[in-house]
PDB file of C-alpha atoms in Angstrom:
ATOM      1  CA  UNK A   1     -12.951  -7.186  -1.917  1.00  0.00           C
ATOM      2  CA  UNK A   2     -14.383  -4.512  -4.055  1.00  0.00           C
ATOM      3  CA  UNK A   3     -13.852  -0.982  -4.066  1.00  0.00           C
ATOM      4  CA  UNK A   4     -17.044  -0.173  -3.209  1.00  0.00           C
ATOM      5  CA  UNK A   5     -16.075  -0.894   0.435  1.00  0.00           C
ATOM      6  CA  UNK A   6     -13.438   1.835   0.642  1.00  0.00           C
ATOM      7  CA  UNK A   7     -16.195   4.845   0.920  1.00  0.00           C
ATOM      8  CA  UNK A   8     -18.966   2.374   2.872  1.00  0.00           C
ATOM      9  CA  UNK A   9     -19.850   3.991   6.064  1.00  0.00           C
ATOM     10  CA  UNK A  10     -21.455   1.151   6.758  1.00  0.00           C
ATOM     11  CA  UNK A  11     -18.528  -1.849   6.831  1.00  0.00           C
ATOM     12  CA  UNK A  12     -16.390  -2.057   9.787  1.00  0.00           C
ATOM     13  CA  UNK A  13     -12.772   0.095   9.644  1.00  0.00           C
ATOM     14  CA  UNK A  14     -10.141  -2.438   9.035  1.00  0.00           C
ATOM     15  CA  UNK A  15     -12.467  -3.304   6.213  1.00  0.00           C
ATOM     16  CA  UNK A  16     -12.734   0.181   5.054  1.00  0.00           C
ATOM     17  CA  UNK A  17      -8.822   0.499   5.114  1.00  0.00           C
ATOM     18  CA  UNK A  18      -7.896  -2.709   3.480  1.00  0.00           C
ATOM     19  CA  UNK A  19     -10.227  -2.178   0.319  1.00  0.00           C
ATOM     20  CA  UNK A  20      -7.800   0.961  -0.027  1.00  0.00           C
ATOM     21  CA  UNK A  21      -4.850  -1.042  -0.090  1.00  0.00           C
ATOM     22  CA  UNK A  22      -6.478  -4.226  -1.583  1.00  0.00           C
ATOM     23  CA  UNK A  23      -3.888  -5.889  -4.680  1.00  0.00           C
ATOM     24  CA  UNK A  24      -0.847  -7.395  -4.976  1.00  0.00           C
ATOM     25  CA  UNK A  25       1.316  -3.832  -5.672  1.00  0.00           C
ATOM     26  CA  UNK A  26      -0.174  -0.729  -3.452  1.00  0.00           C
ATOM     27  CA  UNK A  27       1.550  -1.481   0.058  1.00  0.00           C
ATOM     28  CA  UNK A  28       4.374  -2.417  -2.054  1.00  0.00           C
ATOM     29  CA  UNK A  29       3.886   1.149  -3.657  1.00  0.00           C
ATOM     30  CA  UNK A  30       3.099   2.728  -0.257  1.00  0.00           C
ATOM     31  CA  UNK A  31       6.610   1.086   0.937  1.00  0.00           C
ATOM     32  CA  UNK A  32       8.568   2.727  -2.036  1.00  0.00           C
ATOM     33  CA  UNK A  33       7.279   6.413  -1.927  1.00  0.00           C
ATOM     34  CA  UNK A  34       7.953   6.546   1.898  1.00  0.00           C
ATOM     35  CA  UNK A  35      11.452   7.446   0.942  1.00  0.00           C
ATOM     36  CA  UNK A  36      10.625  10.522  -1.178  1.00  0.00           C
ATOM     37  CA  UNK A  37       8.920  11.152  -4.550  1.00  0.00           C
ATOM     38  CA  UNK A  38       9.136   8.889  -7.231  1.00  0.00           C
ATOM     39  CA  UNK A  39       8.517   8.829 -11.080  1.00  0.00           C
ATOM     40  CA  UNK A  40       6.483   5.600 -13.148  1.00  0.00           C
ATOM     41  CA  UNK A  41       9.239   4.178 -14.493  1.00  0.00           C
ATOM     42  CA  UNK A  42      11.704   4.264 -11.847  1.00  0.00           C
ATOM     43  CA  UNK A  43       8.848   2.430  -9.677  1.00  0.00           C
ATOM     44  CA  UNK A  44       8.395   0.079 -12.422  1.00  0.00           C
ATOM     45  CA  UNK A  45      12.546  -0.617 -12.512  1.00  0.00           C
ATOM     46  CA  UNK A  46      12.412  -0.981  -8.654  1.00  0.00           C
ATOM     47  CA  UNK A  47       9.342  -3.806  -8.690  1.00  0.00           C
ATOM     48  CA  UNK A  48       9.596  -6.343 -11.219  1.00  0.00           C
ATOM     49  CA  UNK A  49       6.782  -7.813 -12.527  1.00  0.00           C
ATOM     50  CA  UNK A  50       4.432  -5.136 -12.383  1.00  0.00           C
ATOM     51  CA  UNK A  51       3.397  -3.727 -15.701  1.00  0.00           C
ATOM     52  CA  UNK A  52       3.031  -0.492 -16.591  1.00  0.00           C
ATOM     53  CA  UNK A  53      -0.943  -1.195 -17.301  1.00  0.00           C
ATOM     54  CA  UNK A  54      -1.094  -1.835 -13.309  1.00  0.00           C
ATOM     55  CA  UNK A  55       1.376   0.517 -12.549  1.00  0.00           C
ATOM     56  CA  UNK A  56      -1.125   3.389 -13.974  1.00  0.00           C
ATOM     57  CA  UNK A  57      -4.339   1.790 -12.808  1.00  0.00           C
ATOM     58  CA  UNK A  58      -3.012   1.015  -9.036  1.00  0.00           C
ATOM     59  CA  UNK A  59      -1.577   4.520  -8.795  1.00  0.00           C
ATOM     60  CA  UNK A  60      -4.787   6.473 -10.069  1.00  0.00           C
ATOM     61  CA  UNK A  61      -6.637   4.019  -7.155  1.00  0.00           C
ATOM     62  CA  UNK A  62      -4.727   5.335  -5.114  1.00  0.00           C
ATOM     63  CA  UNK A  63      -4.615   9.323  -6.000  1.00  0.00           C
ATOM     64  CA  UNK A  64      -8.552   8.590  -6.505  1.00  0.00           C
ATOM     65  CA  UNK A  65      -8.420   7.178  -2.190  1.00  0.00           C
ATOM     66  CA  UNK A  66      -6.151  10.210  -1.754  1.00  0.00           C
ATOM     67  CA  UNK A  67      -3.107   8.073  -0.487  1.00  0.00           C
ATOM     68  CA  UNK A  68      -1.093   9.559  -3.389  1.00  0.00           C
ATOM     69  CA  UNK A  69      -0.222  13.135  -5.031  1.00  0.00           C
ATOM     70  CA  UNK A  70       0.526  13.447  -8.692  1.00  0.00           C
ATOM     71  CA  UNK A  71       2.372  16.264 -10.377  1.00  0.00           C
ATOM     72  CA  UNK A  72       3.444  16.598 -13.910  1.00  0.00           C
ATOM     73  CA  UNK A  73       6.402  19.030 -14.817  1.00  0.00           C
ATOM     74  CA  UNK A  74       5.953  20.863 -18.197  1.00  0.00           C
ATOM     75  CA  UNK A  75       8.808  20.702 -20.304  1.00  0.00           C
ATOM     76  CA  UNK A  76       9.798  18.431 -22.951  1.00  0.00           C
ATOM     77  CA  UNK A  77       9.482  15.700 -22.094  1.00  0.00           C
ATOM     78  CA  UNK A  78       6.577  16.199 -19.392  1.00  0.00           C
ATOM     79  CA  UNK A  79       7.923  14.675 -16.286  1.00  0.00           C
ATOM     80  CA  UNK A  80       5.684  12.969 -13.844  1.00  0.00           C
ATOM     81  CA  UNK A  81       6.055  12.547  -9.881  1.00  0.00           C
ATOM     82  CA  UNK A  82       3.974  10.446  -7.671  1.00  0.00           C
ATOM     83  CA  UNK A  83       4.436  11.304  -4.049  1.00  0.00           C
ATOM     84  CA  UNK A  84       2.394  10.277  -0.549  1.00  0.00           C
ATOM     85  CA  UNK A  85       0.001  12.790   0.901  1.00  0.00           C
ATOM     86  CA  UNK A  86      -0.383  13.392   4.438  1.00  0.00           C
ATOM     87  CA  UNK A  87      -3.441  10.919   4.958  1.00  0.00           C
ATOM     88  CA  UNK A  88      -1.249   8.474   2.595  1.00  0.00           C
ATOM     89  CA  UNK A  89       2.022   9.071   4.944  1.00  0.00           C
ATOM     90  CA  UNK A  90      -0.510   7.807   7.862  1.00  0.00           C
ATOM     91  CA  UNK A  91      -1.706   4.705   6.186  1.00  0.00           C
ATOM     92  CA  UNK A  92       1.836   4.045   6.175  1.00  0.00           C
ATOM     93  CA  UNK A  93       2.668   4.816   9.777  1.00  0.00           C
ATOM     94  CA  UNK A  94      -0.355   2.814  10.312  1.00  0.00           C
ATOM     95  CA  UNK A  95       0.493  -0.099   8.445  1.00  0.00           C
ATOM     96  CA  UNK A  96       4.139   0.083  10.267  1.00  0.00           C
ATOM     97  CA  UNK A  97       3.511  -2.064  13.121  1.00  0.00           C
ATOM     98  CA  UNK A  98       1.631  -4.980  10.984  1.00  0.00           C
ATOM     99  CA  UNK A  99       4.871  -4.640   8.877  1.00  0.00           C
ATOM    100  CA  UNK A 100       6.995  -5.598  12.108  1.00  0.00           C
ATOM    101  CA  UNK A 101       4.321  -7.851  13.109  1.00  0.00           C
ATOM    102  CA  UNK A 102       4.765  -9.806   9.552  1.00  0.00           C
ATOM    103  CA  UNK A 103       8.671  -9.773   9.485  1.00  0.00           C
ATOM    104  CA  UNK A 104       8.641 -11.386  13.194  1.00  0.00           C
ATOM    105  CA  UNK A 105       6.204 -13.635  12.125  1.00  0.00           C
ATOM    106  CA  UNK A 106       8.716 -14.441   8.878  1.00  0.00           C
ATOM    107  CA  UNK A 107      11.381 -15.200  11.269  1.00  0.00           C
ATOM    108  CA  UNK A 108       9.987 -17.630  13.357  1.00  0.00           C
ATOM    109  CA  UNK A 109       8.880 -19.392  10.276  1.00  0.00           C
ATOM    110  CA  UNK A 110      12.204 -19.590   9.003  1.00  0.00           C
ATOM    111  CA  UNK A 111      13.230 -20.538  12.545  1.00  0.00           C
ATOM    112  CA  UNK A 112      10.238 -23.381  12.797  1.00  0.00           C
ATOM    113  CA  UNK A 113       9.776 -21.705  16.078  1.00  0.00           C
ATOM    114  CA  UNK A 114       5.763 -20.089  17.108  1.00  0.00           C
ATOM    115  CA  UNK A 115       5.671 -16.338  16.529  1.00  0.00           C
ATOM    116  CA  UNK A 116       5.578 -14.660  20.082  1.00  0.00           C
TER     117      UNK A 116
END
């Protein structure tokens, strides 16, 4: 999906929303920075395998979609802090029930039972 799609007036809404959170990492990232404010390389220690290349390119598409604040502390060394904004914080509420919907789905799997 391109992100092209996430400003298209003219695609349907789930569309709209997914090309926000379209990758492998951002509902991962959306999932860690529910709990509070978090700096690069403690989000890096928290989700192996993601490189600090994607780290800084999934979190600027996401400040860029405003899902994300960013603040840098002065001082030596500058300190940064990525955080959720309000519109990010209801993505996430959003995305809550899908979440529930994919963990029951995960348990009748593991169960080799249908999903109800």
């Amino acid at each position: 999906m391109t992100r092209s799609r996430a400003r298209d007036r003219d695609v349907c809404g789930v569309t709209a929303a997914i090309a926000v959170i379209d990758g492998k990492w951002k509902t991962v990232l959306l999932w860690q920075l529910e709990s509070g404010p978090r700096r690069p390389g403690e989000l890096r220690r928290r989700l192996s395998g993601l490189t600090e290349k994607v780290l800084t390119q999934a979190l600027r598409e996401m400040e860029h979609d405003g899902l994300v604040h960013r603040e840098v502390y002065d001082g030596l060394p500058l300190r940064t802090e990525y955080s959720l904004t309000p519109f990010g914080q209801d993505l996430a509420d959003a995305l809550a029930p899908l979440s529930d919907w994919g963990h029951r789905r995960l348990d009748a799997l593991a169960g080799d039972r249908p999903a109800t």
